[in-house]
mmCIF file with all atom_site columns, C-alpha atoms in Angstrom:
data_model
loop_
_atom_site.group_PDB
_atom_site.id
_atom_site.type_symbol
_atom_site.label_atom_id
_atom_site.label_alt_id
_atom_site.label_comp_id
_atom_site.label_asym_id
_atom_site.label_entity_id
_atom_site.label_seq_id
_atom_site.pdbx_PDB_ins_code
_atom_site.Cartn_x
_atom_site.Cartn_y
_atom_site.Cartn_z
_atom_site.occupancy
_atom_site.B_iso_or_equiv
_atom_site.pdbx_formal_charge
_atom_site.auth_seq_id
_atom_site.auth_comp_id
_atom_site.auth_asym_id
_atom_site.auth_atom_id
_atom_site.pdbx_PDB_model_num
ATOM 1   C CA . MET A 1 1   ? -3.403  -62.038 -2.434  1.00 55.00 ? 1   MET A CA 1
ATOM 2   C CA . PHE A 1 2   ? -4.632  -64.798 -4.537  1.00 54.00 ? 2   PHE A CA 1
ATOM 3   C CA . GLY A 1 3   ? -3.193  -66.365 -7.717  1.00 51.00 ? 3   GLY A CA 1
ATOM 4   C CA . MET A 1 4   ? 0.079   -64.550 -7.995  1.00 56.00 ? 4   MET A CA 1
ATOM 5   C CA . THR A 1 5   ? 1.086   -67.079 -10.611 1.00 86.00 ? 5   THR A CA 1
ATOM 6   C CA . VAL A 1 6   ? -1.752  -66.525 -12.810 1.00 91.00 ? 6   VAL A CA 1
ATOM 7   C CA . ALA A 1 7   ? -1.299  -62.718 -12.381 1.00 92.00 ? 7   ALA A CA 1
ATOM 8   C CA . LYS A 1 8   ? 2.189   -63.003 -13.324 1.00 93.00 ? 8   LYS A CA 1
ATOM 9   C CA . ARG A 1 9   ? 1.379   -65.019 -16.580 1.00 93.00 ? 9   ARG A CA 1
ATOM 10  C CA . LEU A 1 10  ? -1.373  -62.722 -17.401 1.00 94.00 ? 10  LEU A CA 1
ATOM 11  C CA . LYS A 1 11  ? 1.095   -59.842 -17.384 1.00 93.00 ? 11  LYS A CA 1
ATOM 12  C CA . GLU A 1 12  ? 3.530   -61.869 -19.381 1.00 92.00 ? 12  GLU A CA 1
ATOM 13  C CA . PHE A 1 13  ? 0.896   -62.662 -21.992 1.00 93.00 ? 13  PHE A CA 1
ATOM 14  C CA . ARG A 1 14  ? 0.242   -58.768 -22.390 1.00 91.00 ? 14  ARG A CA 1
ATOM 15  C CA . THR A 1 15  ? 3.768   -58.170 -22.723 1.00 90.00 ? 15  THR A CA 1
ATOM 16  C CA . VAL A 1 16  ? 4.245   -60.765 -25.490 1.00 89.00 ? 16  VAL A CA 1
ATOM 17  C CA . LYS A 1 17  ? 1.078   -59.476 -27.355 1.00 89.00 ? 17  LYS A CA 1
ATOM 18  C CA . ARG A 1 18  ? 2.123   -55.795 -26.621 1.00 90.00 ? 18  ARG A CA 1
ATOM 19  C CA . LEU A 1 19  ? -1.394  -54.952 -25.279 1.00 92.00 ? 19  LEU A CA 1
ATOM 20  C CA . THR A 1 20  ? -2.378  -52.444 -22.383 1.00 93.00 ? 20  THR A CA 1
ATOM 21  C CA . ALA A 1 21  ? -4.794  -53.842 -19.738 1.00 93.00 ? 21  ALA A CA 1
ATOM 22  C CA . LEU A 1 22  ? -7.246  -51.478 -21.093 1.00 94.00 ? 22  LEU A CA 1
ATOM 23  C CA . GLU A 1 23  ? -6.898  -53.076 -24.556 1.00 94.00 ? 23  GLU A CA 1
ATOM 24  C CA . VAL A 1 24  ? -7.510  -56.411 -23.024 1.00 95.00 ? 24  VAL A CA 1
ATOM 25  C CA . ALA A 1 25  ? -10.494 -55.310 -21.085 1.00 95.00 ? 25  ALA A CA 1
ATOM 26  C CA . LYS A 1 26  ? -12.163 -53.778 -24.141 1.00 95.00 ? 26  LYS A CA 1
ATOM 27  C CA . THR A 1 27  ? -11.370 -56.749 -26.233 1.00 95.00 ? 27  THR A CA 1
ATOM 28  C CA . LEU A 1 28  ? -13.028 -59.062 -23.516 1.00 96.00 ? 28  LEU A CA 1
ATOM 29  C CA . ASP A 1 29  ? -15.857 -56.530 -22.752 1.00 95.00 ? 29  ASP A CA 1
ATOM 30  C CA . ILE A 1 30  ? -14.982 -56.328 -19.317 1.00 96.00 ? 30  ILE A CA 1
ATOM 31  C CA . PRO A 1 31  ? -14.061 -53.352 -16.990 1.00 95.00 ? 31  PRO A CA 1
ATOM 32  C CA . ALA A 1 32  ? -10.314 -52.421 -16.917 1.00 94.00 ? 32  ALA A CA 1
ATOM 33  C CA . ARG A 1 33  ? -10.250 -52.501 -13.109 1.00 95.00 ? 33  ARG A CA 1
ATOM 34  C CA . THR A 1 34  ? -11.036 -56.219 -13.172 1.00 95.00 ? 34  THR A CA 1
ATOM 35  C CA . VAL A 1 35  ? -8.096  -57.181 -15.548 1.00 95.00 ? 35  VAL A CA 1
ATOM 36  C CA . GLY A 1 36  ? -5.924  -54.999 -12.973 1.00 94.00 ? 36  GLY A CA 1
ATOM 37  C CA . SER A 1 37  ? -7.469  -56.896 -10.032 1.00 95.00 ? 37  SER A CA 1
ATOM 38  C CA . TYR A 1 38  ? -6.345  -60.175 -11.783 1.00 94.00 ? 38  TYR A CA 1
ATOM 39  C CA . GLU A 1 39  ? -3.021  -58.928 -12.594 1.00 93.00 ? 39  GLU A CA 1
ATOM 40  C CA . ARG A 1 40  ? -2.132  -57.685 -9.065  1.00 92.00 ? 40  ARG A CA 1
ATOM 41  C CA . GLY A 1 41  ? -3.446  -61.249 -7.673  1.00 91.00 ? 41  GLY A CA 1
ATOM 42  C CA . GLU A 1 42  ? -6.198  -59.700 -5.701  1.00 93.00 ? 42  GLU A CA 1
ATOM 43  C CA . VAL A 1 43  ? -9.022  -61.788 -7.368  1.00 91.00 ? 43  VAL A CA 1
ATOM 44  C CA . LEU A 1 44  ? -8.717  -65.147 -9.360  1.00 91.00 ? 44  LEU A CA 1
ATOM 45  C CA . PRO A 1 45  ? -10.326 -64.960 -12.863 1.00 92.00 ? 45  PRO A CA 1
ATOM 46  C CA . GLY A 1 46  ? -13.528 -66.995 -13.323 1.00 90.00 ? 46  GLY A CA 1
ATOM 47  C CA . THR A 1 47  ? -14.405 -69.571 -16.045 1.00 90.00 ? 47  THR A CA 1
ATOM 48  C CA . LYS A 1 48  ? -16.082 -66.667 -18.263 1.00 92.00 ? 48  LYS A CA 1
ATOM 49  C CA . PHE A 1 49  ? -12.713 -64.810 -18.173 1.00 94.00 ? 49  PHE A CA 1
ATOM 50  C CA . TYR A 1 50  ? -10.864 -67.980 -19.375 1.00 92.00 ? 50  TYR A CA 1
ATOM 51  C CA . ASP A 1 51  ? -13.386 -68.845 -22.023 1.00 91.00 ? 51  ASP A CA 1
ATOM 52  C CA . LEU A 1 52  ? -13.029 -65.210 -23.396 1.00 93.00 ? 52  LEU A CA 1
ATOM 53  C CA . MET A 1 53  ? -9.181  -65.553 -23.212 1.00 93.00 ? 53  MET A CA 1
ATOM 54  C CA . ILE A 1 54  ? -9.446  -68.811 -25.450 1.00 91.00 ? 54  ILE A CA 1
ATOM 55  C CA . GLN A 1 55  ? -11.905 -67.072 -27.816 1.00 91.00 ? 55  GLN A CA 1
ATOM 56  C CA . LYS A 1 56  ? -10.263 -63.852 -28.299 1.00 92.00 ? 56  LYS A CA 1
ATOM 57  C CA . TYR A 1 57  ? -6.507  -64.675 -27.973 1.00 91.00 ? 57  TYR A CA 1
ATOM 58  C CA . ASP A 1 58  ? -6.184  -68.433 -28.632 1.00 90.00 ? 58  ASP A CA 1
ATOM 59  C CA . ILE A 1 59  ? -4.378  -68.615 -25.080 1.00 92.00 ? 59  ILE A CA 1
ATOM 60  C CA . ASN A 1 60  ? -3.598  -71.970 -23.683 1.00 90.00 ? 60  ASN A CA 1
ATOM 61  C CA . ILE A 1 61  ? -5.618  -71.754 -20.386 1.00 90.00 ? 61  ILE A CA 1
ATOM 62  C CA . ASN A 1 62  ? -3.315  -74.827 -18.985 1.00 89.00 ? 62  ASN A CA 1
ATOM 63  C CA . TRP A 1 63  ? -0.403  -72.341 -19.397 1.00 89.00 ? 63  TRP A CA 1
ATOM 64  C CA . LEU A 1 64  ? -2.160  -69.442 -17.992 1.00 91.00 ? 64  LEU A CA 1
ATOM 65  C CA . ILE A 1 65  ? -3.452  -71.374 -14.923 1.00 90.00 ? 65  ILE A CA 1
ATOM 66  C CA . THR A 1 66  ? -0.614  -73.787 -14.152 1.00 88.00 ? 66  THR A CA 1
ATOM 67  C CA . GLY A 1 67  ? 2.510   -72.361 -16.195 1.00 87.00 ? 67  GLY A CA 1
ATOM 68  C CA . ILE A 1 68  ? 2.723   -75.775 -18.091 1.00 87.00 ? 68  ILE A CA 1
ATOM 69  C CA . GLY A 1 69  ? 2.821   -75.965 -21.864 1.00 86.00 ? 69  GLY A CA 1
ATOM 70  C CA . LYS A 1 70  ? 2.867   -73.120 -24.538 1.00 87.00 ? 70  LYS A CA 1
ATOM 71  C CA . MET A 1 71  ? 1.378   -69.813 -24.051 1.00 89.00 ? 71  MET A CA 1
ATOM 72  C CA . PHE A 1 72  ? -0.841  -70.159 -27.023 1.00 88.00 ? 72  PHE A CA 1
ATOM 73  C CA . ILE A 1 73  ? -2.859  -73.027 -28.460 1.00 85.00 ? 73  ILE A CA 1
ATOM 74  C CA . ASN A 1 74  ? -1.615  -72.498 -31.989 1.00 77.00 ? 74  ASN A CA 1
ATOM 75  C CA . ASP A 1 75  ? 1.924   -71.580 -31.477 1.00 63.00 ? 75  ASP A CA 1
ATOM 76  C CA . SER A 1 76  ? 2.630   -68.627 -33.727 1.00 54.00 ? 76  SER A CA 1
ATOM 77  C CA . SER A 1 77  ? 6.428   -69.530 -33.985 1.00 51.00 ? 77  SER A CA 1
ATOM 78  C CA . GLU A 1 78  ? 5.345   -72.611 -36.168 1.00 52.00 ? 78  GLU A CA 1
ATOM 79  C CA . LYS A 1 79  ? 3.202   -70.416 -38.320 1.00 55.00 ? 79  LYS A CA 1
ATOM 80  C CA . ASN A 1 80  ? 6.123   -67.953 -38.444 1.00 57.00 ? 80  ASN A CA 1
ATOM 81  C CA . ASN A 1 81  ? 8.643   -70.791 -39.589 1.00 58.00 ? 81  ASN A CA 1
ATOM 82  C CA . ASP A 1 82  ? 6.084   -71.849 -42.264 1.00 63.00 ? 82  ASP A CA 1
ATOM 83  C CA . SER A 1 83  ? 5.738   -68.436 -43.611 1.00 67.00 ? 83  SER A CA 1
ATOM 84  C CA . ILE A 1 84  ? 9.644   -68.051 -43.682 1.00 71.00 ? 84  ILE A CA 1
ATOM 85  C CA . SER A 1 85  ? 9.919   -71.174 -45.679 1.00 74.00 ? 85  SER A CA 1
ATOM 86  C CA . GLN A 1 86  ? 7.377   -70.154 -48.044 1.00 76.00 ? 86  GLN A CA 1
ATOM 87  C CA . LEU A 1 87  ? 9.031   -66.806 -48.753 1.00 76.00 ? 87  LEU A CA 1
ATOM 88  C CA . GLN A 1 88  ? 12.325  -68.437 -49.146 1.00 77.00 ? 88  GLN A CA 1
ATOM 89  C CA . GLU A 1 89  ? 10.931  -70.820 -51.785 1.00 81.00 ? 89  GLU A CA 1
ATOM 90  C CA . GLU A 1 90  ? 9.080   -67.861 -53.468 1.00 81.00 ? 90  GLU A CA 1
ATOM 91  C CA . ILE A 1 91  ? 11.986  -65.654 -53.837 1.00 82.00 ? 91  ILE A CA 1
ATOM 92  C CA . LYS A 1 92  ? 14.464  -68.617 -54.443 1.00 84.00 ? 92  LYS A CA 1
ATOM 93  C CA . LEU A 1 93  ? 16.857  -67.693 -51.886 1.00 80.00 ? 93  LEU A CA 1
ATOM 94  C CA . SER A 1 94  ? 19.570  -70.380 -50.740 1.00 85.00 ? 94  SER A CA 1
ATOM 95  C CA . ASN A 1 95  ? 19.799  -70.842 -47.022 1.00 82.00 ? 95  ASN A CA 1
ATOM 96  C CA . GLU A 1 96  ? 22.841  -68.870 -46.713 1.00 86.00 ? 96  GLU A CA 1
ATOM 97  C CA . ASP A 1 97  ? 21.130  -65.983 -48.572 1.00 86.00 ? 97  ASP A CA 1
ATOM 98  C CA . MET A 1 98  ? 18.131  -66.202 -46.468 1.00 81.00 ? 98  MET A CA 1
ATOM 99  C CA . LYS A 1 99  ? 20.337  -65.930 -43.378 1.00 83.00 ? 99  LYS A CA 1
ATOM 100 C CA . VAL A 1 100 ? 21.759  -62.632 -44.696 1.00 84.00 ? 100 VAL A CA 1
ATOM 101 C CA . PHE A 1 101 ? 18.260  -61.522 -45.745 1.00 82.00 ? 101 PHE A CA 1
ATOM 102 C CA . ILE A 1 102 ? 17.069  -62.160 -42.096 1.00 81.00 ? 102 ILE A CA 1
ATOM 103 C CA . GLU A 1 103 ? 19.883  -60.301 -40.729 1.00 83.00 ? 103 GLU A CA 1
ATOM 104 C CA . LEU A 1 104 ? 19.227  -57.423 -43.027 1.00 82.00 ? 104 LEU A CA 1
ATOM 105 C CA . LEU A 1 105 ? 15.690  -57.179 -41.574 1.00 81.00 ? 105 LEU A CA 1
ATOM 106 C CA . LYS A 1 106 ? 16.908  -57.288 -37.902 1.00 81.00 ? 106 LYS A CA 1
ATOM 107 C CA . SER A 1 107 ? 19.072  -54.412 -38.470 1.00 83.00 ? 107 SER A CA 1
ATOM 108 C CA . GLU A 1 108 ? 17.689  -50.843 -38.490 1.00 84.00 ? 108 GLU A CA 1
ATOM 109 C CA . ALA A 1 109 ? 19.582  -49.692 -41.491 1.00 82.00 ? 109 ALA A CA 1
ATOM 110 C CA . GLY A 1 110 ? 18.564  -52.750 -43.521 1.00 81.00 ? 110 GLY A CA 1
ATOM 111 C CA . ARG A 1 111 ? 15.052  -52.384 -42.628 1.00 81.00 ? 111 ARG A CA 1
ATOM 112 C CA . ASN A 1 112 ? 14.857  -48.733 -43.512 1.00 82.00 ? 112 ASN A CA 1
ATOM 113 C CA . MET A 1 113 ? 16.564  -49.455 -46.706 1.00 81.00 ? 113 MET A CA 1
ATOM 114 C CA . LEU A 1 114 ? 13.988  -52.076 -47.645 1.00 82.00 ? 114 LEU A CA 1
ATOM 115 C CA . LEU A 1 115 ? 11.275  -49.640 -46.462 1.00 83.00 ? 115 LEU A CA 1
ATOM 116 C CA . LYS A 1 116 ? 12.525  -47.096 -48.831 1.00 85.00 ? 116 LYS A CA 1
ATOM 117 C CA . PHE A 1 117 ? 12.273  -49.715 -51.733 1.00 84.00 ? 117 PHE A CA 1
ATOM 118 C CA . ILE A 1 118 ? 8.684   -50.158 -50.761 1.00 84.00 ? 118 ILE A CA 1
ATOM 119 C CA . ALA A 1 119 ? 8.046   -46.487 -50.834 1.00 86.00 ? 119 ALA A CA 1
ATOM 120 C CA . ILE A 1 120 ? 9.768   -46.057 -54.211 1.00 90.00 ? 120 ILE A CA 1
ATOM 121 C CA . LYS A 1 121 ? 7.413   -48.777 -55.463 1.00 86.00 ? 121 LYS A CA 1
ATOM 122 C CA . HIS A 1 122 ? 4.589   -46.815 -54.362 1.00 86.00 ? 122 HIS A CA 1
ATOM 123 C CA . GLY A 1 123 ? 5.789   -43.769 -56.100 1.00 89.00 ? 123 GLY A CA 1
ATOM 124 C CA . SER A 1 124 ? 7.685   -41.845 -53.439 1.00 87.00 ? 124 SER A CA 1
ATOM 125 C CA . LYS A 1 125 ? 10.202  -39.557 -55.132 1.00 89.00 ? 125 LYS A CA 1
ATOM 126 C CA . GLU A 1 126 ? 11.611  -38.583 -51.685 1.00 90.00 ? 126 GLU A CA 1
ATOM 127 C CA . ALA A 1 127 ? 12.477  -42.100 -50.872 1.00 85.00 ? 127 ALA A CA 1
ATOM 128 C CA . LEU A 1 128 ? 14.235  -42.577 -54.117 1.00 89.00 ? 128 LEU A CA 1
ATOM 129 C CA . ASP A 1 129 ? 16.324  -39.489 -53.740 1.00 90.00 ? 129 ASP A CA 1
ATOM 130 C CA . SER A 1 130 ? 17.386  -40.739 -50.116 1.00 87.00 ? 130 SER A CA 1
ATOM 131 C CA . LEU A 1 131 ? 18.124  -44.210 -51.483 1.00 84.00 ? 131 LEU A CA 1
ATOM 132 C CA . ILE A 1 132 ? 20.379  -42.649 -54.178 1.00 89.00 ? 132 ILE A CA 1
ATOM 133 C CA . GLU A 1 133 ? 21.966  -40.728 -51.443 1.00 88.00 ? 133 GLU A CA 1
ATOM 134 C CA . ASN A 1 134 ? 22.631  -43.588 -49.281 1.00 82.00 ? 134 ASN A CA 1
ATOM 135 C CA . LEU A 1 135 ? 23.861  -45.726 -52.193 1.00 85.00 ? 135 LEU A CA 1
ATOM 136 C CA . GLN A 1 136 ? 26.441  -42.782 -53.135 1.00 87.00 ? 136 GLN A CA 1
ATOM 137 C CA . GLY A 1 137 ? 27.533  -42.705 -49.536 1.00 83.00 ? 137 GLY A CA 1
ATOM 138 C CA . ILE A 1 138 ? 28.117  -46.601 -49.594 1.00 82.00 ? 138 ILE A CA 1
ATOM 139 C CA . ARG A 1 139 ? 29.918  -46.330 -53.157 1.00 84.00 ? 139 ARG A CA 1
ATOM 140 C CA . ALA A 1 140 ? 32.276  -43.510 -51.754 1.00 83.00 ? 140 ALA A CA 1
ATOM 141 C CA . VAL A 1 141 ? 33.379  -45.889 -48.958 1.00 79.00 ? 141 VAL A CA 1
ATOM 142 C CA . PHE A 1 142 ? 34.358  -48.596 -51.251 1.00 77.00 ? 142 PHE A CA 1
#
């Protein structure tokens, strides 16, 4: 078996991106069995594969080959932090309020409540009725 570390990192990449081997193969326009052989460590990828990975996924080839550095050339966590800061500034939330907002988004119940507000904004009477029921239940507890 060749390239077990590359194989392991290729699987890790797919897990992070939530992609199937078939999806990667289609995006790169290569046979799915080729991606499978890379992931099983049976064959080492060639330069064409690495070039395609850079073009299509912005992957850091140094990381893929050696495990050194970040997985992606432009780390999305930096982009996410910028987006969160912009949102915080736009809706004028304090740092404490922003922490509560993020915790709300992390919880399934909080996310569902926010999704109902979005559905209401788009005219869903069912979402409005459901939200009213939820609020009445909360009021009964207090």
